[in-house]
mmCIF file with all atom_site columns, C-alpha atoms in Angstrom:
data_model
loop_
_atom_site.group_PDB
_atom_site.id
_atom_site.type_symbol
_atom_site.label_atom_id
_atom_site.label_alt_id
_atom_site.label_comp_id
_atom_site.label_asym_id
_atom_site.label_entity_id
_atom_site.label_seq_id
_atom_site.pdbx_PDB_ins_code
_atom_site.Cartn_x
_atom_site.Cartn_y
_atom_site.Cartn_z
_atom_site.occupancy
_atom_site.B_iso_or_equiv
_atom_site.pdbx_formal_charge
_atom_site.auth_seq_id
_atom_site.auth_comp_id
_atom_site.auth_asym_id
_atom_site.auth_atom_id
_atom_site.pdbx_PDB_model_num
ATOM 1   C CA . ALA A 1 1   ? -30.601 -9.807  65.379 1.00 0.00 ? 25  ALA A CA 1
ATOM 2   C CA . GLN A 1 2   ? -33.437 -10.298 62.903 1.00 0.00 ? 26  GLN A CA 1
ATOM 3   C CA . SER A 1 3   ? -36.509 -8.069  62.834 1.00 0.00 ? 27  SER A CA 1
ATOM 4   C CA . VAL A 1 4   ? -39.630 -7.785  60.799 1.00 0.00 ? 28  VAL A CA 1
ATOM 5   C CA . SER A 1 5   ? -41.508 -4.705  59.780 1.00 0.00 ? 29  SER A CA 1
ATOM 6   C CA . GLN A 1 6   ? -45.089 -4.721  58.584 1.00 0.00 ? 30  GLN A CA 1
ATOM 7   C CA . HIS A 1 7   ? -46.064 -1.184  57.259 1.00 0.00 ? 31  HIS A CA 1
ATOM 8   C CA . ASN A 1 8   ? -49.799 -1.441  57.369 1.00 0.00 ? 32  ASN A CA 1
ATOM 9   C CA . HIS A 1 9   ? -51.269 -1.822  60.754 1.00 0.00 ? 33  HIS A CA 1
ATOM 10  C CA . HIS A 1 10  ? -54.892 -1.555  59.725 1.00 0.00 ? 34  HIS A CA 1
ATOM 11  C CA . VAL A 1 11  ? -56.277 -1.948  56.291 1.00 0.00 ? 35  VAL A CA 1
ATOM 12  C CA . ILE A 1 12  ? -59.891 -1.495  55.143 1.00 0.00 ? 36  ILE A CA 1
ATOM 13  C CA . LEU A 1 13  ? -61.008 -2.909  51.736 1.00 0.00 ? 37  LEU A CA 1
ATOM 14  C CA . SER A 1 14  ? -64.233 -3.484  49.991 1.00 0.00 ? 38  SER A CA 1
ATOM 15  C CA . GLU A 1 15  ? -65.019 -7.010  48.766 1.00 0.00 ? 39  GLU A CA 1
ATOM 16  C CA . ALA A 1 16  ? -63.383 -7.900  45.364 1.00 0.00 ? 40  ALA A CA 1
ATOM 17  C CA . ALA A 1 17  ? -60.568 -5.361  45.998 1.00 0.00 ? 41  ALA A CA 1
ATOM 18  C CA . SER A 1 18  ? -57.010 -6.479  45.565 1.00 0.00 ? 42  SER A CA 1
ATOM 19  C CA . LEU A 1 19  ? -54.835 -6.793  48.619 1.00 0.00 ? 43  LEU A CA 1
ATOM 20  C CA . GLU A 1 20  ? -51.099 -6.303  49.161 1.00 0.00 ? 44  GLU A CA 1
ATOM 21  C CA . LEU A 1 21  ? -49.617 -6.366  52.655 1.00 0.00 ? 45  LEU A CA 1
ATOM 22  C CA . GLY A 1 22  ? -46.025 -5.209  53.091 1.00 0.00 ? 46  GLY A CA 1
ATOM 23  C CA . CYS A 1 23  ? -43.442 -7.092  54.992 1.00 0.00 ? 47  CYS A CA 1
ATOM 24  C CA . ASN A 1 24  ? -39.704 -6.390  55.210 1.00 0.00 ? 48  ASN A CA 1
ATOM 25  C CA . TYR A 1 25  ? -37.110 -8.079  57.323 1.00 0.00 ? 49  TYR A CA 1
ATOM 26  C CA . SER A 1 26  ? -33.650 -7.472  58.372 1.00 0.00 ? 50  SER A CA 1
ATOM 27  C CA . TYR A 1 27  ? -31.322 -10.269 58.410 1.00 0.00 ? 51  TYR A CA 1
ATOM 28  C CA . GLY A 1 28  ? -28.134 -10.883 56.495 1.00 0.00 ? 52  GLY A CA 1
ATOM 29  C CA . GLY A 1 29  ? -28.234 -14.609 55.963 1.00 0.00 ? 53  GLY A CA 1
ATOM 30  C CA . THR A 1 30  ? -30.496 -17.063 54.412 1.00 0.00 ? 54  THR A CA 1
ATOM 31  C CA . VAL A 1 31  ? -33.976 -16.906 55.766 1.00 0.00 ? 55  VAL A CA 1
ATOM 32  C CA . ASN A 1 32  ? -37.303 -18.774 55.888 1.00 0.00 ? 56  ASN A CA 1
ATOM 33  C CA . LEU A 1 33  ? -40.328 -16.580 55.650 1.00 0.00 ? 57  LEU A CA 1
ATOM 34  C CA . PHE A 1 34  ? -43.884 -17.202 56.710 1.00 0.00 ? 58  PHE A CA 1
ATOM 35  C CA . TRP A 1 35  ? -47.318 -15.518 56.863 1.00 0.00 ? 59  TRP A CA 1
ATOM 36  C CA . TYR A 1 36  ? -49.728 -16.509 59.570 1.00 0.00 ? 60  TYR A CA 1
ATOM 37  C CA . VAL A 1 37  ? -53.290 -15.474 59.907 1.00 0.00 ? 61  VAL A CA 1
ATOM 38  C CA . GLN A 1 38  ? -55.538 -15.135 62.903 1.00 0.00 ? 62  GLN A CA 1
ATOM 39  C CA . TYR A 1 39  ? -59.241 -15.204 62.115 1.00 0.00 ? 63  TYR A CA 1
ATOM 40  C CA . PRO A 1 40  ? -61.480 -13.560 64.864 1.00 0.00 ? 64  PRO A CA 1
ATOM 41  C CA . GLY A 1 41  ? -61.765 -15.988 67.846 1.00 0.00 ? 65  GLY A CA 1
ATOM 42  C CA . GLN A 1 42  ? -59.498 -18.623 66.251 1.00 0.00 ? 66  GLN A CA 1
ATOM 43  C CA . HIS A 1 43  ? -55.793 -19.700 66.620 1.00 0.00 ? 67  HIS A CA 1
ATOM 44  C CA . LEU A 1 44  ? -52.998 -18.480 64.611 1.00 0.00 ? 68  LEU A CA 1
ATOM 45  C CA . GLN A 1 45  ? -52.484 -20.687 61.603 1.00 0.00 ? 69  GLN A CA 1
ATOM 46  C CA . LEU A 1 46  ? -49.991 -20.868 58.734 1.00 0.00 ? 70  LEU A CA 1
ATOM 47  C CA . LEU A 1 47  ? -51.159 -19.131 55.491 1.00 0.00 ? 71  LEU A CA 1
ATOM 48  C CA . LEU A 1 48  ? -47.943 -19.836 53.536 1.00 0.00 ? 72  LEU A CA 1
ATOM 49  C CA . LYS A 1 49  ? -44.205 -20.177 53.897 1.00 0.00 ? 73  LYS A CA 1
ATOM 50  C CA . TYR A 1 50  ? -40.931 -19.742 51.778 1.00 0.00 ? 74  TYR A CA 1
ATOM 51  C CA . PHE A 1 51  ? -37.926 -21.733 52.271 1.00 0.00 ? 75  PHE A CA 1
ATOM 52  C CA . SER A 1 52  ? -36.168 -22.145 48.921 1.00 0.00 ? 76  SER A CA 1
ATOM 53  C CA . GLY A 1 53  ? -36.880 -22.370 45.165 1.00 0.00 ? 77  GLY A CA 1
ATOM 54  C CA . ASP A 1 54  ? -39.603 -20.382 43.472 1.00 0.00 ? 78  ASP A CA 1
ATOM 55  C CA . PRO A 1 55  ? -39.772 -17.055 45.177 1.00 0.00 ? 79  PRO A CA 1
ATOM 56  C CA . LEU A 1 56  ? -43.596 -16.833 44.378 1.00 0.00 ? 80  LEU A CA 1
ATOM 57  C CA . VAL A 1 57  ? -45.313 -18.960 46.922 1.00 0.00 ? 81  VAL A CA 1
ATOM 58  C CA . LYS A 1 58  ? -48.891 -19.966 46.853 1.00 0.00 ? 82  LYS A CA 1
ATOM 59  C CA . GLY A 1 59  ? -50.942 -20.500 50.088 1.00 0.00 ? 83  GLY A CA 1
ATOM 60  C CA . ILE A 1 60  ? -54.350 -21.352 51.147 1.00 0.00 ? 84  ILE A CA 1
ATOM 61  C CA . LYS A 1 61  ? -57.554 -19.423 50.190 1.00 0.00 ? 85  LYS A CA 1
ATOM 62  C CA . GLY A 1 62  ? -55.992 -17.762 47.179 1.00 0.00 ? 86  GLY A CA 1
ATOM 63  C CA . PHE A 1 63  ? -53.131 -15.948 48.918 1.00 0.00 ? 87  PHE A CA 1
ATOM 64  C CA . GLU A 1 64  ? -49.595 -15.687 47.576 1.00 0.00 ? 88  GLU A CA 1
ATOM 65  C CA . ALA A 1 65  ? -46.445 -14.024 48.592 1.00 0.00 ? 89  ALA A CA 1
ATOM 66  C CA . GLU A 1 66  ? -43.305 -13.047 46.693 1.00 0.00 ? 90  GLU A CA 1
ATOM 67  C CA . PHE A 1 67  ? -39.829 -13.255 48.179 1.00 0.00 ? 91  PHE A CA 1
ATOM 68  C CA . ILE A 1 68  ? -37.602 -10.443 46.768 1.00 0.00 ? 92  ILE A CA 1
ATOM 69  C CA . LYS A 1 69  ? -34.256 -10.991 48.332 1.00 0.00 ? 93  LYS A CA 1
ATOM 70  C CA . SER A 1 70  ? -32.762 -7.735  46.940 1.00 0.00 ? 94  SER A CA 1
ATOM 71  C CA . LYS A 1 71  ? -35.510 -5.823  48.750 1.00 0.00 ? 95  LYS A CA 1
ATOM 72  C CA . PHE A 1 72  ? -35.645 -8.021  51.819 1.00 0.00 ? 96  PHE A CA 1
ATOM 73  C CA . SER A 1 73  ? -39.358 -8.236  51.270 1.00 0.00 ? 97  SER A CA 1
ATOM 74  C CA . PHE A 1 74  ? -42.147 -10.868 51.442 1.00 0.00 ? 98  PHE A CA 1
ATOM 75  C CA . ASN A 1 75  ? -45.319 -9.121  50.501 1.00 0.00 ? 99  ASN A CA 1
ATOM 76  C CA . LEU A 1 76  ? -48.656 -10.989 50.802 1.00 0.00 ? 100 LEU A CA 1
ATOM 77  C CA . ARG A 1 77  ? -51.032 -10.529 48.023 1.00 0.00 ? 101 ARG A CA 1
ATOM 78  C CA . LYS A 1 78  ? -54.551 -11.604 47.013 1.00 0.00 ? 102 LYS A CA 1
ATOM 79  C CA . PRO A 1 79  ? -56.239 -10.461 43.825 1.00 0.00 ? 103 PRO A CA 1
ATOM 80  C CA . SER A 1 80  ? -59.809 -10.305 45.178 1.00 0.00 ? 104 SER A CA 1
ATOM 81  C CA . VAL A 1 81  ? -60.644 -10.303 48.857 1.00 0.00 ? 105 VAL A CA 1
ATOM 82  C CA . GLN A 1 82  ? -63.704 -11.696 50.559 1.00 0.00 ? 106 GLN A CA 1
ATOM 83  C CA . TRP A 1 83  ? -65.397 -10.745 53.635 1.00 0.00 ? 107 TRP A CA 1
ATOM 84  C CA . SER A 1 84  ? -64.077 -14.024 55.204 1.00 0.00 ? 108 SER A CA 1
ATOM 85  C CA . ASP A 1 85  ? -60.546 -12.709 54.809 1.00 0.00 ? 109 ASP A CA 1
ATOM 86  C CA . THR A 1 86  ? -61.194 -10.348 57.677 1.00 0.00 ? 110 THR A CA 1
ATOM 87  C CA . ALA A 1 87  ? -58.395 -11.319 60.069 1.00 0.00 ? 111 ALA A CA 1
ATOM 88  C CA . GLU A 1 88  ? -55.131 -10.258 61.463 1.00 0.00 ? 112 GLU A CA 1
ATOM 89  C CA . TYR A 1 89  ? -52.090 -11.154 59.370 1.00 0.00 ? 113 TYR A CA 1
ATOM 90  C CA . PHE A 1 90  ? -48.628 -11.661 60.659 1.00 0.00 ? 114 PHE A CA 1
ATOM 91  C CA . CYS A 1 91  ? -45.342 -11.887 58.763 1.00 0.00 ? 115 CYS A CA 1
ATOM 92  C CA . ALA A 1 92  ? -42.564 -13.940 60.257 1.00 0.00 ? 116 ALA A CA 1
ATOM 93  C CA . VAL A 1 93  ? -38.802 -14.772 59.739 1.00 0.00 ? 117 VAL A CA 1
ATOM 94  C CA . LYS A 1 94  ? -36.318 -17.238 60.888 1.00 0.00 ? 118 LYS A CA 1
ATOM 95  C CA . ASN A 1 95  ? -32.766 -17.883 59.799 1.00 0.00 ? 119 ASN A CA 1
ATOM 96  C CA . SER A 1 96  ? -32.600 -21.214 57.865 1.00 0.00 ? 120 SER A CA 1
ATOM 97  C CA . GLY A 1 97  ? -31.017 -24.008 59.534 1.00 0.00 ? 121 GLY A CA 1
ATOM 98  C CA . GLY A 1 98  ? -31.551 -25.995 62.809 1.00 0.00 ? 122 GLY A CA 1
ATOM 99  C CA . TYR A 1 99  ? -32.057 -22.950 65.196 1.00 0.00 ? 123 TYR A CA 1
ATOM 100 C CA . GLN A 1 100 ? -35.847 -22.319 64.988 1.00 0.00 ? 124 GLN A CA 1
ATOM 101 C CA . LYS A 1 101 ? -36.348 -19.019 66.737 1.00 0.00 ? 125 LYS A CA 1
ATOM 102 C CA . VAL A 1 102 ? -38.988 -17.099 64.863 1.00 0.00 ? 126 VAL A CA 1
ATOM 103 C CA . THR A 1 103 ? -39.455 -13.335 64.858 1.00 0.00 ? 127 THR A CA 1
ATOM 104 C CA . PHE A 1 104 ? -42.997 -11.940 64.107 1.00 0.00 ? 128 PHE A CA 1
ATOM 105 C CA . GLY A 1 105 ? -44.094 -8.559  62.817 1.00 0.00 ? 129 GLY A CA 1
ATOM 106 C CA . ILE A 1 106 ? -46.538 -6.531  64.649 1.00 0.00 ? 130 ILE A CA 1
ATOM 107 C CA . GLY A 1 107 ? -49.392 -7.738  62.518 1.00 0.00 ? 131 GLY A CA 1
ATOM 108 C CA . THR A 1 108 ? -51.877 -6.130  60.039 1.00 0.00 ? 132 THR A CA 1
ATOM 109 C CA . LYS A 1 109 ? -55.512 -6.056  60.738 1.00 0.00 ? 133 LYS A CA 1
ATOM 110 C CA . LEU A 1 110 ? -57.458 -6.473  57.602 1.00 0.00 ? 134 LEU A CA 1
ATOM 111 C CA . GLN A 1 111 ? -61.205 -5.467  57.600 1.00 0.00 ? 135 GLN A CA 1
ATOM 112 C CA . VAL A 1 112 ? -63.204 -6.457  54.451 1.00 0.00 ? 136 VAL A CA 1
ATOM 113 C CA . ILE A 1 113 ? -66.411 -4.553  53.977 1.00 0.00 ? 137 ILE A CA 1
ATOM 114 C CA . PRO A 1 114 ? -69.194 -6.446  52.279 1.00 0.00 ? 138 PRO A CA 1
ATOM 115 C CA . GLY B 2 1   ? -54.841 -35.323 65.758 1.00 0.00 ? 11  GLY B CA 1
ATOM 116 C CA . ALA B 2 2   ? -54.619 -33.193 68.909 1.00 0.00 ? 12  ALA B CA 1
ATOM 117 C CA . GLY B 2 3   ? -53.296 -29.794 68.539 1.00 0.00 ? 13  GLY B CA 1
ATOM 118 C CA . VAL B 2 4   ? -51.425 -27.516 71.011 1.00 0.00 ? 14  VAL B CA 1
ATOM 119 C CA . SER B 2 5   ? -53.531 -27.059 74.183 1.00 0.00 ? 15  SER B CA 1
ATOM 120 C CA . GLN B 2 6   ? -53.169 -24.313 76.871 1.00 0.00 ? 16  GLN B CA 1
ATOM 121 C CA . SER B 2 7   ? -54.714 -23.998 80.274 1.00 0.00 ? 17  SER B CA 1
ATOM 122 C CA . PRO B 2 8   ? -56.355 -22.189 81.675 1.00 0.00 ? 18  PRO B CA 1
ATOM 123 C CA . SER B 2 9   ? -58.130 -20.343 78.760 1.00 0.00 ? 19  SER B CA 1
ATOM 124 C CA . ASN B 2 10  ? -58.697 -17.339 80.981 1.00 0.00 ? 20  ASN B CA 1
ATOM 125 C CA . LYS B 2 11  ? -57.032 -16.316 84.230 1.00 0.00 ? 21  LYS B CA 1
ATOM 126 C CA . VAL B 2 12  ? -57.968 -13.281 86.316 1.00 0.00 ? 22  VAL B CA 1
ATOM 127 C CA . THR B 2 13  ? -55.498 -12.585 89.092 1.00 0.00 ? 23  THR B CA 1
ATOM 128 C CA . GLU B 2 14  ? -54.757 -9.782  91.563 1.00 0.00 ? 24  GLU B CA 1
ATOM 129 C CA . LYS B 2 15  ? -51.714 -7.677  91.239 1.00 0.00 ? 25  LYS B CA 1
ATOM 130 C CA . GLY B 2 16  ? -48.810 -9.215  93.174 1.00 0.00 ? 26  GLY B CA 1
ATOM 131 C CA . LYS B 2 17  ? -49.963 -12.831 92.906 1.00 0.00 ? 27  LYS B CA 1
ATOM 132 C CA . ASP B 2 18  ? -48.051 -15.453 91.071 1.00 0.00 ? 28  ASP B CA 1
ATOM 133 C CA . VAL B 2 19  ? -49.637 -17.292 88.055 1.00 0.00 ? 29  VAL B CA 1
ATOM 134 C CA . GLU B 2 20  ? -48.713 -20.504 86.150 1.00 0.00 ? 30  GLU B CA 1
ATOM 135 C CA . LEU B 2 21  ? -49.740 -21.024 82.528 1.00 0.00 ? 31  LEU B CA 1
ATOM 136 C CA . ARG B 2 22  ? -49.498 -24.463 80.967 1.00 0.00 ? 32  ARG B CA 1
ATOM 137 C CA . CYS B 2 23  ? -48.843 -25.613 77.467 1.00 0.00 ? 33  CYS B CA 1
ATOM 138 C CA . ASP B 2 24  ? -49.137 -29.156 76.041 1.00 0.00 ? 34  ASP B CA 1
ATOM 139 C CA . PRO B 2 25  ? -47.369 -29.196 72.672 1.00 0.00 ? 35  PRO B CA 1
ATOM 140 C CA . ILE B 2 26  ? -48.221 -31.616 69.876 1.00 0.00 ? 36  ILE B CA 1
ATOM 141 C CA . SER B 2 27  ? -46.614 -35.004 70.501 1.00 0.00 ? 37  SER B CA 1
ATOM 142 C CA . GLY B 2 28  ? -43.191 -35.369 68.929 1.00 0.00 ? 38  GLY B CA 1
ATOM 143 C CA . HIS B 2 29  ? -42.680 -31.641 68.388 1.00 0.00 ? 39  HIS B CA 1
ATOM 144 C CA . THR B 2 30  ? -39.209 -30.748 69.502 1.00 0.00 ? 40  THR B CA 1
ATOM 145 C CA . ALA B 2 31  ? -39.462 -27.071 69.574 1.00 0.00 ? 41  ALA B CA 1
ATOM 146 C CA . LEU B 2 32  ? -41.719 -24.987 71.899 1.00 0.00 ? 42  LEU B CA 1
ATOM 147 C CA . TYR B 2 33  ? -42.252 -21.242 72.064 1.00 0.00 ? 43  TYR B CA 1
ATOM 148 C CA . TRP B 2 34  ? -44.035 -18.813 74.302 1.00 0.00 ? 44  TRP B CA 1
ATOM 149 C CA . TYR B 2 35  ? -45.202 -15.461 72.987 1.00 0.00 ? 45  TYR B CA 1
ATOM 150 C CA . ARG B 2 36  ? -47.222 -12.581 74.374 1.00 0.00 ? 46  ARG B CA 1
ATOM 151 C CA . GLN B 2 37  ? -49.859 -10.907 72.397 1.00 0.00 ? 47  GLN B CA 1
ATOM 152 C CA . SER B 2 38  ? -50.947 -7.482  73.643 1.00 0.00 ? 48  SER B CA 1
ATOM 153 C CA . LEU B 2 39  ? -53.171 -4.977  71.880 1.00 0.00 ? 49  LEU B CA 1
ATOM 154 C CA . GLY B 2 40  ? -51.141 -3.037  69.297 1.00 0.00 ? 50  GLY B CA 1
ATOM 155 C CA . GLN B 2 41  ? -47.967 -4.987  70.252 1.00 0.00 ? 51  GLN B CA 1
ATOM 156 C CA . GLY B 2 42  ? -48.120 -7.894  67.904 1.00 0.00 ? 52  GLY B CA 1
ATOM 157 C CA . LEU B 2 43  ? -46.490 -11.223 68.965 1.00 0.00 ? 53  LEU B CA 1
ATOM 158 C CA . GLU B 2 44  ? -43.726 -10.633 71.502 1.00 0.00 ? 54  GLU B CA 1
ATOM 159 C CA . PHE B 2 45  ? -41.304 -13.541 71.707 1.00 0.00 ? 55  PHE B CA 1
ATOM 160 C CA . LEU B 2 46  ? -40.656 -14.713 75.239 1.00 0.00 ? 56  LEU B CA 1
ATOM 161 C CA . ILE B 2 47  ? -38.855 -17.876 75.388 1.00 0.00 ? 57  ILE B CA 1
ATOM 162 C CA . TYR B 2 48  ? -37.998 -20.828 73.047 1.00 0.00 ? 58  TYR B CA 1
ATOM 163 C CA . PHE B 2 49  ? -37.017 -24.445 73.935 1.00 0.00 ? 59  PHE B CA 1
ATOM 164 C CA . GLN B 2 50  ? -35.271 -26.717 71.481 1.00 0.00 ? 60  GLN B CA 1
ATOM 165 C CA . GLY B 2 51  ? -34.890 -30.411 72.426 1.00 0.00 ? 61  GLY B CA 1
ATOM 166 C CA . ASN B 2 52  ? -32.548 -30.795 75.264 1.00 0.00 ? 62  ASN B CA 1
ATOM 167 C CA . SER B 2 53  ? -30.579 -27.542 74.466 1.00 0.00 ? 63  SER B CA 1
ATOM 168 C CA . ALA B 2 54  ? -30.602 -24.705 76.879 1.00 0.00 ? 64  ALA B CA 1
ATOM 169 C CA . PRO B 2 55  ? -33.692 -22.554 76.331 1.00 0.00 ? 65  PRO B CA 1
ATOM 170 C CA . ASP B 2 56  ? -33.327 -19.104 74.614 1.00 0.00 ? 66  ASP B CA 1
ATOM 171 C CA . LYS B 2 57  ? -34.702 -16.817 77.206 1.00 0.00 ? 67  LYS B CA 1
ATOM 172 C CA . SER B 2 58  ? -33.668 -13.558 75.443 1.00 0.00 ? 68  SER B CA 1
ATOM 173 C CA . GLY B 2 59  ? -37.357 -12.351 75.233 1.00 0.00 ? 69  GLY B CA 1
ATOM 174 C CA . LEU B 2 60  ? -38.412 -12.660 78.879 1.00 0.00 ? 70  LEU B CA 1
ATOM 175 C CA . PRO B 2 61  ? -39.287 -9.007  79.892 1.00 0.00 ? 71  PRO B CA 1
ATOM 176 C CA . SER B 2 62  ? -38.083 -9.396  83.469 1.00 0.00 ? 72  SER B CA 1
ATOM 177 C CA . ASP B 2 63  ? -36.924 -11.699 86.188 1.00 0.00 ? 73  ASP B CA 1
ATOM 178 C CA . ARG B 2 64  ? -40.470 -12.171 87.265 1.00 0.00 ? 74  ARG B CA 1
ATOM 179 C CA . PHE B 2 65  ? -40.948 -14.317 84.292 1.00 0.00 ? 75  PHE B CA 1
ATOM 180 C CA . SER B 2 66  ? -39.626 -17.911 84.070 1.00 0.00 ? 76  SER B CA 1
ATOM 181 C CA . ALA B 2 67  ? -40.541 -21.058 82.080 1.00 0.00 ? 77  ALA B CA 1
ATOM 182 C CA . GLU B 2 68  ? -39.663 -24.687 82.121 1.00 0.00 ? 78  GLU B CA 1
ATOM 183 C CA . ARG B 2 69  ? -40.209 -27.666 79.943 1.00 0.00 ? 79  ARG B CA 1
ATOM 184 C CA . THR B 2 70  ? -40.362 -30.950 81.662 1.00 0.00 ? 80  THR B CA 1
ATOM 185 C CA . GLY B 2 71  ? -39.367 -34.272 79.945 1.00 0.00 ? 81  GLY B CA 1
ATOM 186 C CA . GLY B 2 72  ? -39.161 -32.367 76.548 1.00 0.00 ? 82  GLY B CA 1
ATOM 187 C CA . SER B 2 73  ? -43.004 -32.094 76.525 1.00 0.00 ? 83  SER B CA 1
ATOM 188 C CA . VAL B 2 74  ? -45.350 -29.977 78.771 1.00 0.00 ? 84  VAL B CA 1
ATOM 189 C CA . SER B 2 75  ? -44.103 -26.431 79.471 1.00 0.00 ? 85  SER B CA 1
ATOM 190 C CA . THR B 2 76  ? -45.144 -24.145 82.290 1.00 0.00 ? 86  THR B CA 1
ATOM 191 C CA . LEU B 2 77  ? -44.786 -20.198 82.131 1.00 0.00 ? 87  LEU B CA 1
ATOM 192 C CA . THR B 2 78  ? -44.637 -18.782 85.596 1.00 0.00 ? 88  THR B CA 1
ATOM 193 C CA . ILE B 2 79  ? -45.218 -14.948 86.305 1.00 0.00 ? 89  ILE B CA 1
ATOM 194 C CA . GLN B 2 80  ? -44.257 -13.949 89.841 1.00 0.00 ? 90  GLN B CA 1
ATOM 195 C CA . ARG B 2 81  ? -45.704 -10.829 91.616 1.00 0.00 ? 91  ARG B CA 1
ATOM 196 C CA . THR B 2 82  ? -47.926 -10.012 88.592 1.00 0.00 ? 92  THR B CA 1
ATOM 197 C CA . GLN B 2 83  ? -48.348 -6.500  87.472 1.00 0.00 ? 93  GLN B CA 1
ATOM 198 C CA . GLN B 2 84  ? -51.126 -4.923  85.489 1.00 0.00 ? 94  GLN B CA 1
ATOM 199 C CA . GLU B 2 85  ? -48.946 -4.484  82.426 1.00 0.00 ? 95  GLU B CA 1
ATOM 200 C CA . ASP B 2 86  ? -48.636 -8.329  82.346 1.00 0.00 ? 96  ASP B CA 1
ATOM 201 C CA . SER B 2 87  ? -52.239 -8.482  81.110 1.00 0.00 ? 97  SER B CA 1
ATOM 202 C CA . ALA B 2 88  ? -52.197 -10.046 77.576 1.00 0.00 ? 98  ALA B CA 1
ATOM 203 C CA . VAL B 2 89  ? -52.842 -13.221 75.792 1.00 0.00 ? 99  VAL B CA 1
ATOM 204 C CA . TYR B 2 90  ? -50.070 -15.749 76.217 1.00 0.00 ? 100 TYR B CA 1
ATOM 205 C CA . LEU B 2 91  ? -49.620 -17.980 73.313 1.00 0.00 ? 101 LEU B CA 1
ATOM 206 C CA . CYS B 2 92  ? -47.708 -21.260 73.082 1.00 0.00 ? 102 CYS B CA 1
ATOM 207 C CA . ALA B 2 93  ? -46.635 -22.854 69.852 1.00 0.00 ? 103 ALA B CA 1
ATOM 208 C CA . SER B 2 94  ? -44.733 -25.983 68.914 1.00 0.00 ? 104 SER B CA 1
ATOM 209 C CA . SER B 2 95  ? -42.906 -27.180 65.760 1.00 0.00 ? 105 SER B CA 1
ATOM 210 C CA . PRO B 2 96  ? -41.718 -30.575 64.563 1.00 0.00 ? 106 PRO B CA 1
ATOM 211 C CA . PRO B 2 97  ? -38.158 -31.438 63.867 1.00 0.00 ? 107 PRO B CA 1
ATOM 212 C CA . VAL B 2 98  ? -36.826 -29.623 61.013 1.00 0.00 ? 108 VAL B CA 1
ATOM 213 C CA . GLY B 2 99  ? -37.254 -31.648 57.764 1.00 0.00 ? 109 GLY B CA 1
ATOM 214 C CA . LEU B 2 100 ? -35.151 -32.152 54.785 1.00 0.00 ? 110 LEU B CA 1
ATOM 215 C CA . ALA B 2 101 ? -36.038 -28.809 53.511 1.00 0.00 ? 111 ALA B CA 1
ATOM 216 C CA . GLY B 2 102 ? -34.664 -27.219 56.676 1.00 0.00 ? 112 GLY B CA 1
ATOM 217 C CA . VAL B 2 103 ? -37.761 -25.580 57.781 1.00 0.00 ? 113 VAL B CA 1
ATOM 218 C CA . SER B 2 104 ? -40.851 -26.298 59.903 1.00 0.00 ? 114 SER B CA 1
ATOM 219 C CA . GLU B 2 105 ? -43.740 -24.163 60.781 1.00 0.00 ? 115 GLU B CA 1
ATOM 220 C CA . GLN B 2 106 ? -45.257 -23.429 64.171 1.00 0.00 ? 116 GLN B CA 1
ATOM 221 C CA . TYR B 2 107 ? -48.585 -24.643 65.454 1.00 0.00 ? 117 TYR B CA 1
ATOM 222 C CA . PHE B 2 108 ? -50.249 -22.530 67.860 1.00 0.00 ? 118 PHE B CA 1
ATOM 223 C CA . GLY B 2 109 ? -52.420 -23.078 70.951 1.00 0.00 ? 119 GLY B CA 1
ATOM 224 C CA . PRO B 2 110 ? -55.620 -21.049 71.657 1.00 0.00 ? 120 PRO B CA 1
ATOM 225 C CA . GLY B 2 111 ? -53.818 -18.915 74.253 1.00 0.00 ? 121 GLY B CA 1
ATOM 226 C CA . THR B 2 112 ? -54.372 -17.981 77.945 1.00 0.00 ? 122 THR B CA 1
ATOM 227 C CA . ARG B 2 113 ? -56.011 -14.589 78.454 1.00 0.00 ? 123 ARG B CA 1
ATOM 228 C CA . LEU B 2 114 ? -54.444 -13.190 81.602 1.00 0.00 ? 124 LEU B CA 1
ATOM 229 C CA . THR B 2 115 ? -56.023 -10.299 83.247 1.00 0.00 ? 125 THR B CA 1
ATOM 230 C CA . VAL B 2 116 ? -54.335 -8.693  86.273 1.00 0.00 ? 126 VAL B CA 1
ATOM 231 C CA . THR B 2 117 ? -56.529 -6.482  88.333 1.00 0.00 ? 127 THR B CA 1
#
């Protein structure tokens, strides 16, 4: 069975600080990886996804994530956060192929202080 | 276009009563998921429908929970004899058929906030 670990449950940063949120997964096969974001009062929405090719994936709003297969990791990064990045971030994994069951991590709440 | 819709947006019910939560996925999406989001628990997978295949019910927490998807579209999650620990936000998501790349993302609805008193 696949699982996802997000190590930081609550992160507080000042504006302009750099961000890195950890995500590790456990699954032996080929995976697809996602980061979703939930802004206060809004739906969950896709931030970025990896399915093949370049392991450095760029998403919306200046976010990026790097897939490191040897470490089973897919950490989310942003060089300079803004107050508007305050949200909850979820890492998710599915095994590649037709079966689309997705497993989510517990989420990381990011609070950016102006 | 229209996104995933869920109804009701809020539901308050008394312990022991049954509730039905509805999800209308995006037209043409073949996969439909139900999750439960509780404080400090992240997104808990409940059930997954894929086309005409048998649903994956492995995440349903007890036999009080059931779900169906009629005509490959609308889905209903039913919780019988509700308990206080069932209080949570229930999220529905749908995703389109897997493309050439072999991956598709999920589109989430706004959720139904269930409160069991």
